[in-house]
JSON list of C-alpha atoms and ligand atoms in Angstrom, two decimals:
[
{"chain": "I", "resi": 1, "resn": "MET", "atom": "CA", "xyz": [-14.81, -12.71, -28.35]},
{"chain": "I", "resi": 2, "resn": "LYS", "atom": "CA", "xyz": [-14.18, -11.65, -24.78]},
{"chain": "I", "resi": 3, "resn": "LYS", "atom": "CA", "xyz": [-14.51, -14.79, -22.22]},
{"chain": "I", "resi": 4, "resn": "ARG", "atom": "CA", "xyz": [-16.95, -14.43, -19.47]},
{"chain": "I", "resi": 5, "resn": "ILE", "atom": "CA", "xyz": [-15.24, -15.35, -16.44]},
{"chain": "I", "resi": 6, "resn": "ALA", "atom": "CA", "xyz": [-16.24, -15.91, -12.62]},
{"chain": "I", "resi": 7, "resn": "LEU", "atom": "CA", "xyz": [-13.94, -15.31, -9.94]},
{"chain": "I", "resi": 8, "resn": "PHE", "atom": "CA", "xyz": [-14.42, -17.44, -6.96]},
{"chain": "I", "resi": 9, "resn": "ILE", "atom": "CA", "xyz": [-13.04, -16.40, -3.47]},
{"chain": "I", "resi": 10, "resn": "SER", "atom": "CA", "xyz": [-13.42, -17.27, 0.25]},
{"chain": "I", "resi": 11, "resn": "GLY", "atom": "CA", "xyz": [-11.17, -14.52, 1.88]},
{"chain": "I", "resi": 12, "resn": "ARG", "atom": "CA", "xyz": [-9.07, -11.76, 1.36]},
{"chain": "I", "resi": 13, "resn": "GLY", "atom": "CA", "xyz": [-9.26, -11.46, -2.48]},
{"chain": "I", "resi": 14, "resn": "SER", "atom": "CA", "xyz": [-5.96, -9.89, -3.51]},
{"chain": "I", "resi": 15, "resn": "ASN", "atom": "CA", "xyz": [-5.46, -12.02, -6.48]},
{"chain": "I", "resi": 16, "resn": "MET", "atom": "CA", "xyz": [-9.22, -11.21, -7.37]},
{"chain": "I", "resi": 17, "resn": "ASP", "atom": "CA", "xyz": [-8.38, -7.43, -6.81]},
{"chain": "I", "resi": 18, "resn": "ALA", "atom": "CA", "xyz": [-5.22, -7.78, -9.16]},
{"chain": "I", "resi": 19, "resn": "ILE", "atom": "CA", "xyz": [-7.56, -9.64, -11.93]},
{"chain": "I", "resi": 20, "resn": "LEU", "atom": "CA", "xyz": [-10.20, -7.07, -11.56]},
{"chain": "I", "resi": 21, "resn": "ARG", "atom": "CA", "xyz": [-7.50, -4.26, -12.20]},
{"chain": "I", "resi": 22, "resn": "GLN", "atom": "CA", "xyz": [-6.13, -5.81, -15.30]},
{"chain": "I", "resi": 23, "resn": "ALA", "atom": "CA", "xyz": [-9.79, -6.63, -16.55]},
{"chain": "I", "resi": 24, "resn": "ARG", "atom": "CA", "xyz": [-10.70, -2.96, -16.16]},
{"chain": "I", "resi": 25, "resn": "GLU", "atom": "CA", "xyz": [-7.66, -0.98, -17.53]},
{"chain": "I", "resi": 26, "resn": "GLY", "atom": "CA", "xyz": [-4.74, -3.51, -18.08]},
{"chain": "I", "resi": 27, "resn": "ILE", "atom": "CA", "xyz": [-3.75, -6.77, -20.13]},
{"chain": "I", "resi": 28, "resn": "LEU", "atom": "CA", "xyz": [-7.11, -8.56, -19.60]},
{"chain": "I", "resi": 29, "resn": "ARG", "atom": "CA", "xyz": [-9.14, -5.67, -21.11]},
{"chain": "I", "resi": 30, "resn": "ASP", "atom": "CA", "xyz": [-9.55, -7.24, -24.19]},
{"chain": "I", "resi": 31, "resn": "VAL", "atom": "CA", "xyz": [-9.78, -10.71, -23.60]},
{"chain": "I", "resi": 32, "resn": "CYS", "atom": "CA", "xyz": [-12.07, -11.32, -20.77]},
{"chain": "I", "resi": 33, "resn": "ARG", "atom": "CA", "xyz": [-15.16, -9.65, -19.07]},
{"chain": "I", "resi": 34, "resn": "VAL", "atom": "CA", "xyz": [-15.77, -10.58, -15.27]},
{"chain": "I", "resi": 35, "resn": "VAL", "atom": "CA", "xyz": [-19.17, -10.95, -14.82]},
{"chain": "I", "resi": 36, "resn": "LEU", "atom": "CA", "xyz": [-19.26, -12.38, -11.23]},
{"chain": "I", "resi": 37, "resn": "VAL", "atom": "CA", "xyz": [-17.53, -12.94, -8.17]},
{"chain": "I", "resi": 38, "resn": "PHE", "atom": "CA", "xyz": [-18.77, -15.59, -6.00]},
{"chain": "I", "resi": 39, "resn": "SER", "atom": "CA", "xyz": [-17.87, -16.57, -2.50]},
{"chain": "I", "resi": 40, "resn": "ASN", "atom": "CA", "xyz": [-18.91, -19.45, -0.21]},
{"chain": "I", "resi": 41, "resn": "ARG", "atom": "CA", "xyz": [-18.16, -17.41, 2.91]},
{"chain": "I", "resi": 42, "resn": "SER", "atom": "CA", "xyz": [-20.45, -14.08, 3.26]},
{"chain": "I", "resi": 43, "resn": "ASP", "atom": "CA", "xyz": [-17.60, -12.70, 5.49]},
{"chain": "I", "resi": 44, "resn": "ALA", "atom": "CA", "xyz": [-14.98, -12.80, 2.63]},
{"chain": "I", "resi": 45, "resn": "LYS", "atom": "CA", "xyz": [-13.25, -9.53, 2.46]},
{"chain": "I", "resi": 46, "resn": "GLY", "atom": "CA", "xyz": [-12.95, -9.76, -1.13]},
{"chain": "I", "resi": 47, "resn": "LEU", "atom": "CA", "xyz": [-16.87, -9.29, -1.76]},
{"chain": "I", "resi": 48, "resn": "GLN", "atom": "CA", "xyz": [-16.34, -5.62, -0.51]},
{"chain": "I", "resi": 49, "resn": "THR", "atom": "CA", "xyz": [-13.39, -5.06, -2.79]},
{"chain": "I", "resi": 50, "resn": "ALA", "atom": "CA", "xyz": [-15.47, -6.69, -5.73]},
{"chain": "I", "resi": 51, "resn": "LYS", "atom": "CA", "xyz": [-18.41, -4.35, -4.93]},
{"chain": "I", "resi": 52, "resn": "CYS", "atom": "CA", "xyz": [-16.20, -1.26, -5.28]},
{"chain": "I", "resi": 53, "resn": "TYR", "atom": "CA", "xyz": [-15.36, -2.21, -8.82]},
{"chain": "I", "resi": 54, "resn": "GLY", "atom": "CA", "xyz": [-19.07, -2.49, -9.47]},
{"chain": "I", "resi": 55, "resn": "ILE", "atom": "CA", "xyz": [-18.72, -6.22, -10.27]},
{"chain": "I", "resi": 56, "resn": "LYS", "atom": "CA", "xyz": [-21.69, -8.34, -9.56]},
{"chain": "I", "resi": 57, "resn": "THR", "atom": "CA", "xyz": [-21.25, -10.47, -6.46]},
{"chain": "I", "resi": 58, "resn": "GLU", "atom": "CA", "xyz": [-23.04, -13.72, -5.01]},
{"chain": "I", "resi": 59, "resn": "CYS", "atom": "CA", "xyz": [-22.63, -15.59, -2.06]},
{"chain": "I", "resi": 60, "resn": "ILE", "atom": "CA", "xyz": [-23.80, -18.95, -1.05]},
{"chain": "I", "resi": 61, "resn": "SER", "atom": "CA", "xyz": [-22.77, -20.27, 2.37]},
{"chain": "I", "resi": 62, "resn": "SER", "atom": "CA", "xyz": [-20.97, -23.77, 2.07]},
{"chain": "I", "resi": 63, "resn": "LYS", "atom": "CA", "xyz": [-21.09, -24.27, 6.07]},
{"chain": "I", "resi": 64, "resn": "GLY", "atom": "CA", "xyz": [-22.61, -27.66, 6.93]},
{"chain": "I", "resi": 65, "resn": "LYS", "atom": "CA", "xyz": [-23.66, -28.70, 3.55]},
{"chain": "I", "resi": 66, "resn": "LYS", "atom": "CA", "xyz": [-22.60, -31.90, 1.66]},
{"chain": "I", "resi": 67, "resn": "ARG", "atom": "CA", "xyz": [-20.02, -31.06, -1.08]},
{"chain": "I", "resi": 68, "resn": "GLU", "atom": "CA", "xyz": [-22.22, -32.39, -3.80]},
{"chain": "I", "resi": 69, "resn": "ASP", "atom": "CA", "xyz": [-25.55, -30.53, -2.46]},
{"chain": "I", "resi": 70, "resn": "PHE", "atom": "CA", "xyz": [-23.51, -27.31, -1.99]},
{"chain": "I", "resi": 71, "resn": "ASP", "atom": "CA", "xyz": [-22.29, -27.70, -5.64]},
{"chain": "I", "resi": 72, "resn": "ARG", "atom": "CA", "xyz": [-25.44, -28.34, -7.26]},
{"chain": "I", "resi": 73, "resn": "GLU", "atom": "CA", "xyz": [-26.69, -25.00, -5.59]},
{"chain": "I", "resi": 74, "resn": "VAL", "atom": "CA", "xyz": [-23.71, -23.35, -6.89]},
{"chain": "I", "resi": 75, "resn": "ILE", "atom": "CA", "xyz": [-24.09, -24.91, -10.73]},
{"chain": "I", "resi": 76, "resn": "GLU", "atom": "CA", "xyz": [-27.79, -23.57, -10.71]},
{"chain": "I", "resi": 77, "resn": "LEU", "atom": "CA", "xyz": [-26.79, -20.27, -9.59]},
{"chain": "I", "resi": 78, "resn": "LEU", "atom": "CA", "xyz": [-24.15, -19.92, -12.35]},
{"chain": "I", "resi": 79, "resn": "LYS", "atom": "CA", "xyz": [-26.29, -21.17, -15.20]},
{"chain": "I", "resi": 80, "resn": "PRO", "atom": "CA", "xyz": [-27.83, -17.56, -16.10]},
{"chain": "I", "resi": 81, "resn": "TYR", "atom": "CA", "xyz": [-24.05, -16.27, -16.34]},
{"chain": "I", "resi": 82, "resn": "ASP", "atom": "CA", "xyz": [-23.24, -18.38, -19.41]},
{"chain": "I", "resi": 83, "resn": "LEU", "atom": "CA", "xyz": [-19.46, -18.66, -18.20]},
{"chain": "I", "resi": 84, "resn": "ASP", "atom": "CA", "xyz": [-16.56, -19.89, -20.26]},
{"chain": "I", "resi": 85, "resn": "TYR", "atom": "CA", "xyz": [-14.26, -19.86, -17.26]},
{"chain": "I", "resi": 86, "resn": "ILE", "atom": "CA", "xyz": [-14.33, -20.15, -13.48]},
{"chain": "I", "resi": 87, "resn": "ILE", "atom": "CA", "xyz": [-10.87, -18.67, -11.93]},
{"chain": "I", "resi": 88, "resn": "LEU", "atom": "CA", "xyz": [-10.28, -19.92, -8.28]},
{"chain": "I", "resi": 89, "resn": "ALA", "atom": "CA", "xyz": [-8.48, -16.91, -6.49]},
{"chain": "I", "resi": 90, "resn": "GLY", "atom": "CA", "xyz": [-8.09, -18.26, -3.10]},
{"chain": "I", "resi": 91, "resn": "TYR", "atom": "CA", "xyz": [-11.34, -20.28, -3.13]},
{"chain": "I", "resi": 92, "resn": "MET", "atom": "CA", "xyz": [-10.93, -22.90, -0.23]},
{"chain": "I", "resi": 93, "resn": "ARG", "atom": "CA", "xyz": [-13.14, -25.52, -1.00]},
{"chain": "I", "resi": 94, "resn": "LEU", "atom": "CA", "xyz": [-12.49, -28.79, -3.05]},
{"chain": "I", "resi": 95, "resn": "LEU", "atom": "CA", "xyz": [-15.03, -29.21, -6.13]},
{"chain": "I", "resi": 96, "resn": "SER", "atom": "CA", "xyz": [-16.97, -32.41, -6.48]},
{"chain": "I", "resi": 97, "resn": "SER", "atom": "CA", "xyz": [-17.03, -34.13, -9.67]},
{"chain": "I", "resi": 98, "resn": "LEU", "atom": "CA", "xyz": [-20.39, -32.87, -10.56]},
{"chain": "I", "resi": 99, "resn": "PHE", "atom": "CA", "xyz": [-18.81, -29.41, -10.52]},
{"chain": "I", "resi": 100, "resn": "ILE", "atom": "CA", "xyz": [-15.96, -30.38, -12.46]},
{"chain": "I", "resi": 101, "resn": "SER", "atom": "CA", "xyz": [-17.78, -32.31, -15.21]},
{"chain": "I", "resi": 102, "resn": "ALA", "atom": "CA", "xyz": [-20.16, -28.98, -15.61]},
{"chain": "I", "resi": 103, "resn": "TYR", "atom": "CA", "xyz": [-17.09, -26.96, -16.45]},
{"chain": "I", "resi": 104, "resn": "LYS", "atom": "CA", "xyz": [-14.82, -29.57, -17.65]},
{"chain": "I", "resi": 105, "resn": "ASP", "atom": "CA", "xyz": [-11.35, -27.67, -18.45]},
{"chain": "I", "resi": 106, "resn": "ARG", "atom": "CA", "xyz": [-12.72, -24.55, -17.69]},
{"chain": "I", "resi": 107, "resn": "ILE", "atom": "CA", "xyz": [-11.85, -24.29, -13.96]},
{"chain": "I", "resi": 108, "resn": "ILE", "atom": "CA", "xyz": [-8.31, -22.58, -13.26]},
{"chain": "I", "resi": 109, "resn": "ASN", "atom": "CA", "xyz": [-6.49, -22.25, -9.77]},
{"chain": "I", "resi": 110, "resn": "ILE", "atom": "CA", "xyz": [-3.40, -20.36, -8.40]},
{"chain": "I", "resi": 111, "resn": "HIS", "atom": "CA", "xyz": [-1.30, -22.49, -6.01]},
{"chain": "I", "resi": 112, "resn": "PRO", "atom": "CA", "xyz": [1.47, -20.91, -3.87]},
{"chain": "I", "resi": 113, "resn": "ALA", "atom": "CA", "xyz": [3.98, -23.85, -4.36]},
{"chain": "I", "resi": 114, "resn": "ASP", "atom": "CA", "xyz": [5.01, -26.61, -6.84]},
{"chain": "I", "resi": 115, "resn": "THR", "atom": "CA", "xyz": [1.57, -28.55, -6.93]},
{"chain": "I", "resi": 116, "resn": "LYS", "atom": "CA", "xyz": [4.08, -31.69, -7.30]},
{"chain": "I", "resi": 117, "resn": "SER", "atom": "CA", "xyz": [5.77, -31.06, -4.09]},
{"chain": "I", "resi": 118, "resn": "PHE", "atom": "CA", "xyz": [3.10, -29.77, -1.70]},
{"chain": "I", "resi": 119, "resn": "GLN", "atom": "CA", "xyz": [-0.70, -29.58, -1.79]},
{"chain": "I", "resi": 120, "resn": "GLY", "atom": "CA", "xyz": [-3.30, -27.93, 0.19]},
{"chain": "I", "resi": 121, "resn": "VAL", "atom": "CA", "xyz": [-3.26, -24.85, 2.42]},
{"chain": "I", "resi": 122, "resn": "GLY", "atom": "CA", "xyz": [0.05, -23.23, 3.59]},
{"chain": "I", "resi": 123, "resn": "GLY", "atom": "CA", "xyz": [2.23, -23.34, 0.76]},
{"chain": "I", "resi": 124, "resn": "TYR", "atom": "CA", "xyz": [4.43, -20.29, 1.96]},
{"chain": "I", "resi": 125, "resn": "SER", "atom": "CA", "xyz": [4.65, -21.70, 5.53]},
{"chain": "I", "resi": 126, "resn": "TRP", "atom": "CA", "xyz": [5.63, -25.03, 4.02]},
{"chain": "I", "resi": 127, "resn": "ALA", "atom": "CA", "xyz": [8.47, -23.49, 1.92]},
{"chain": "I", "resi": 128, "resn": "PHE", "atom": "CA", "xyz": [9.42, -21.46, 4.88]},
{"chain": "I", "resi": 129, "resn": "GLU", "atom": "CA", "xyz": [9.65, -24.00, 7.32]},
{"chain": "I", "resi": 130, "resn": "GLN", "atom": "CA", "xyz": [11.51, -26.24, 4.88]},
{"chain": "I", "resi": 131, "resn": "ASP", "atom": "CA", "xyz": [14.27, -23.65, 4.75]},
{"chain": "I", "resi": 132, "resn": "LEU", "atom": "CA", "xyz": [13.93, -23.51, 0.95]},
{"chain": "I", "resi": 133, "resn": "LYS", "atom": "CA", "xyz": [15.91, -21.17, -1.06]},
{"chain": "I", "resi": 134, "resn": "LYS", "atom": "CA", "xyz": [13.45, -21.08, -4.01]},
{"chain": "I", "resi": 135, "resn": "THR", "atom": "CA", "xyz": [9.80, -22.11, -4.19]},
{"chain": "I", "resi": 136, "resn": "TYR", "atom": "CA", "xyz": [7.26, -22.05, -6.99]},
{"chain": "I", "resi": 137, "resn": "VAL", "atom": "CA", "xyz": [3.92, -20.44, -7.81]},
{"chain": "I", "resi": 138, "resn": "THR", "atom": "CA", "xyz": [1.54, -22.79, -9.99]},
{"chain": "I", "resi": 139, "resn": "VAL", "atom": "CA", "xyz": [-1.42, -21.86, -12.32]},
{"chain": "I", "resi": 140, "resn": "HIS", "atom": "CA", "xyz": [-3.37, -25.23, -13.09]},
{"chain": "I", "resi": 141, "resn": "TYR", "atom": "CA", "xyz": [-6.56, -26.96, -14.11]},
{"chain": "I", "resi": 142, "resn": "VAL", "atom": "CA", "xyz": [-8.60, -28.00, -11.26]},
{"chain": "I", "resi": 143, "resn": "ASP", "atom": "CA", "xyz": [-9.79, -31.29, -11.06]},
{"chain": "I", "resi": 144, "resn": "GLU", "atom": "CA", "xyz": [-11.39, -33.30, -8.28]},
{"chain": "I", "resi": 145, "resn": "GLY", "atom": "CA", "xyz": [-8.31, -33.71, -6.33]},
{"chain": "I", "resi": 146, "resn": "MET", "atom": "CA", "xyz": [-6.50, -31.32, -3.81]},
{"chain": "I", "resi": 147, "resn": "ASP", "atom": "CA", "xyz": [-4.20, -29.18, -6.46]},
{"chain": "I", "resi": 148, "resn": "THR", "atom": "CA", "xyz": [-3.73, -32.11, -8.65]},
{"chain": "I", "resi": 149, "resn": "GLY", "atom": "CA", "xyz": [-4.90, -30.77, -12.02]},
{"chain": "I", "resi": 150, "resn": "ASP", "atom": "CA", "xyz": [-2.68, -30.31, -15.03]},
{"chain": "I", "resi": 151, "resn": "ILE", "atom": "CA", "xyz": [-0.25, -27.53, -14.71]},
{"chain": "I", "resi": 152, "resn": "ILE", "atom": "CA", "xyz": [-0.50, -24.62, -17.18]},
{"chain": "I", "resi": 153, "resn": "GLU", "atom": "CA", "xyz": [2.42, -22.70, -16.13]},
{"chain": "I", "resi": 154, "resn": "GLN", "atom": "CA", "xyz": [4.83, -22.19, -13.17]},
{"chain": "I", "resi": 155, "resn": "ARG", "atom": "CA", "xyz": [7.15, -19.28, -12.00]},
{"chain": "I", "resi": 156, "resn": "GLU", "atom": "CA", "xyz": [10.07, -19.69, -9.50]},
{"chain": "I", "resi": 157, "resn": "LEU", "atom": "CA", "xyz": [10.22, -17.81, -6.45]},
{"chain": "I", "resi": 158, "resn": "ASP", "atom": "CA", "xyz": [13.66, -17.01, -5.09]},
{"chain": "I", "resi": 159, "resn": "ILE", "atom": "CA", "xyz": [13.26, -16.68, -1.10]},
{"chain": "I", "resi": 160, "resn": "SER", "atom": "CA", "xyz": [16.74, -16.93, -0.16]},
{"chain": "I", "resi": 161, "resn": "ASP", "atom": "CA", "xyz": [16.71, -13.36, 1.06]},
{"chain": "I", "resi": 162, "resn": "CYS", "atom": "CA", "xyz": [13.61, -13.90, 3.11]},
{"chain": "I", "resi": 163, "resn": "THR", "atom": "CA", "xyz": [13.96, -14.10, 7.04]},
{"chain": "I", "resi": 164, "resn": "THR", "atom": "CA", "xyz": [10.43, -14.14, 8.07]},
{"chain": "I", "resi": 165, "resn": "LEU", "atom": "CA", "xyz": [7.48, -15.94, 6.70]},
{"chain": "I", "resi": 166, "resn": "GLU", "atom": "CA", "xyz": [5.76, -12.50, 6.18]},
{"chain": "I", "resi": 167, "resn": "GLU", "atom": "CA", "xyz": [8.61, -11.73, 3.83]},
{"chain": "I", "resi": 168, "resn": "VAL", "atom": "CA", "xyz": [7.85, -14.92, 1.91]},
{"chain": "I", "resi": 169, "resn": "GLU", "atom": "CA", "xyz": [4.41, -14.32, 1.59]},
{"chain": "I", "resi": 170, "resn": "THR", "atom": "CA", "xyz": [4.61, -10.51, 0.53]},
{"chain": "I", "resi": 171, "resn": "LYS", "atom": "CA", "xyz": [7.06, -11.80, -2.15]},
{"chain": "I", "resi": 172, "resn": "GLY", "atom": "CA", "xyz": [5.12, -14.56, -3.22]},
{"chain": "I", "resi": 173, "resn": "LEU", "atom": "CA", "xyz": [1.84, -12.64, -3.30]},
{"chain": "I", "resi": 174, "resn": "ALA", "atom": "CA", "xyz": [3.47, -9.92, -5.55]},
{"chain": "I", "resi": 175, "resn": "LEU", "atom": "CA", "xyz": [4.52, -12.53, -7.99]},
{"chain": "I", "resi": 176, "resn": "GLU", "atom": "CA", "xyz": [1.12, -14.33, -8.01]},
{"chain": "I", "resi": 177, "resn": "HIS", "atom": "CA", "xyz": [-0.55, -11.05, -8.64]},
{"chain": "I", "resi": 178, "resn": "LYS", "atom": "CA", "xyz": [1.48, -10.44, -11.81]},
{"chain": "I", "resi": 179, "resn": "MET", "atom": "CA", "xyz": [1.68, -13.98, -12.97]},
{"chain": "I", "resi": 180, "resn": "PHE", "atom": "CA", "xyz": [-2.13, -14.87, -12.82]},
{"chain": "I", "resi": 181, "resn": "SER", "atom": "CA", "xyz": [-3.22, -12.21, -15.02]},
{"chain": "I", "resi": 182, "resn": "LYS", "atom": "CA", "xyz": [-0.40, -12.89, -17.64]},
{"chain": "I", "resi": 183, "resn": "VAL", "atom": "CA", "xyz": [-1.17, -16.75, -17.69]},
{"chain": "I", "resi": 184, "resn": "LEU", "atom": "CA", "xyz": [-4.86, -16.04, -18.06]},
{"chain": "I", "resi": 185, "resn": "LYS", "atom": "CA", "xyz": [-4.36, -13.55, -20.80]},
{"chain": "I", "resi": 186, "resn": "LYS", "atom": "CA", "xyz": [-2.49, -16.36, -22.75]},
{"chain": "I", "resi": 187, "resn": "LEU", "atom": "CA", "xyz": [-4.95, -18.94, -22.09]},
{"chain": "I", "resi": 188, "resn": "PHE", "atom": "CA", "xyz": [-7.90, -16.71, -23.19]},
{"chain": "I", "resi": 189, "resn": "GLU", "atom": "CA", "xyz": [-6.14, -15.62, -26.36]},
{"chain": "I", "resi": 190, "resn": "THR", "atom": "CA", "xyz": [-5.29, -19.30, -27.53]},
{"chain": "I", "resi": 191, "resn": "GLU", "atom": "CA", "xyz": [-8.48, -20.91, -26.35]},
{"chain": "I", "resi": 192, "resn": "LYS", "atom": "CA", "xyz": [-11.44, -20.73, -28.79]},
{"chain": "G", "resi": 201, "resn": "GRF", "atom": "C1", "xyz": [-3.18, -17.28, -2.73]},
{"chain": "G", "resi": 201, "resn": "GRF", "atom": "O1", "xyz": [-1.74, -17.34, -1.97]},
{"chain": "G", "resi": 201, "resn": "GRF", "atom": "C2", "xyz": [-3.47, -18.45, -3.51]},
{"chain": "G", "resi": 201, "resn": "GRF", "atom": "O2", "xyz": [-2.22, -18.94, -4.38]},
{"chain": "G", "resi": 201, "resn": "GRF", "atom": "C3", "xyz": [-3.93, -19.53, -2.63]},
{"chain": "G", "resi": 201, "resn": "GRF", "atom": "O3", "xyz": [-4.54, -18.70, -1.80]},
{"chain": "G", "resi": 201, "resn": "GRF", "atom": "C4", "xyz": [-4.25, -17.65, -1.46]},
{"chain": "G", "resi": 201, "resn": "GRF", "atom": "C5", "xyz": [-5.21, -16.58, -1.80]},
{"chain": "G", "resi": 201, "resn": "GRF", "atom": "O4", "xyz": [-4.94, -15.07, -1.30]},
{"chain": "G", "resi": 201, "resn": "GRF", "atom": "N1", "xyz": [-4.76, -20.21, -3.52]},
{"chain": "G", "resi": 201, "resn": "GRF", "atom": "P1", "xyz": [-5.76, -14.13, -1.74]},
{"chain": "G", "resi": 201, "resn": "GRF", "atom": "O5", "xyz": [-7.40, -14.29, -1.33]},
{"chain": "G", "resi": 201, "resn": "GRF", "atom": "O6", "xyz": [-5.91, -14.03, -3.35]},
{"chain": "G", "resi": 201, "resn": "GRF", "atom": "O7", "xyz": [-5.30, -12.72, -1.10]}
]
């Protein structure tokens, strides 16, 4: 049975785009169906991209709302979609334990660093400013913490040839776009 998934975004949505492409005509085609793209920001660029794919989109603004109140609204919104997994693809918001327990072990995130070394926003800037020769991209389960959930898979990113932050980001995002779908495919195939 194909997994029913929702992609959560807050902005650009390039990882979402890569997953939608793979779900439509690539390696995710036989393992999942993207039934929803959700955003907590109405100005998220990725919402327009999702519409171009003909994917259902929903948005609830999180602005000024208490974490639990907002998450309760989102949980209600998601119920009819009968989701197997929620994939965070640039979703810039911590999830409350209310939300985590509603989708226990079913929420996956991609992080542009080794989550053991760097958490939060700006993983590529951190690697660039530290003058690292290599950094990592991590796909992990999501818990209540900031990038603290169990690691599913990590890939090394050689940035020794990058002289600007833009180069690091371009190289990193190219890896993210390939890696995320591959990891999800493996997960969806092995999980009941
Ligand atoms: C990516 O670097 C991802 O790893 C991080 O946020 C960024 C989102 O970019 N969680 P995009 O919206 O997928 O283009």
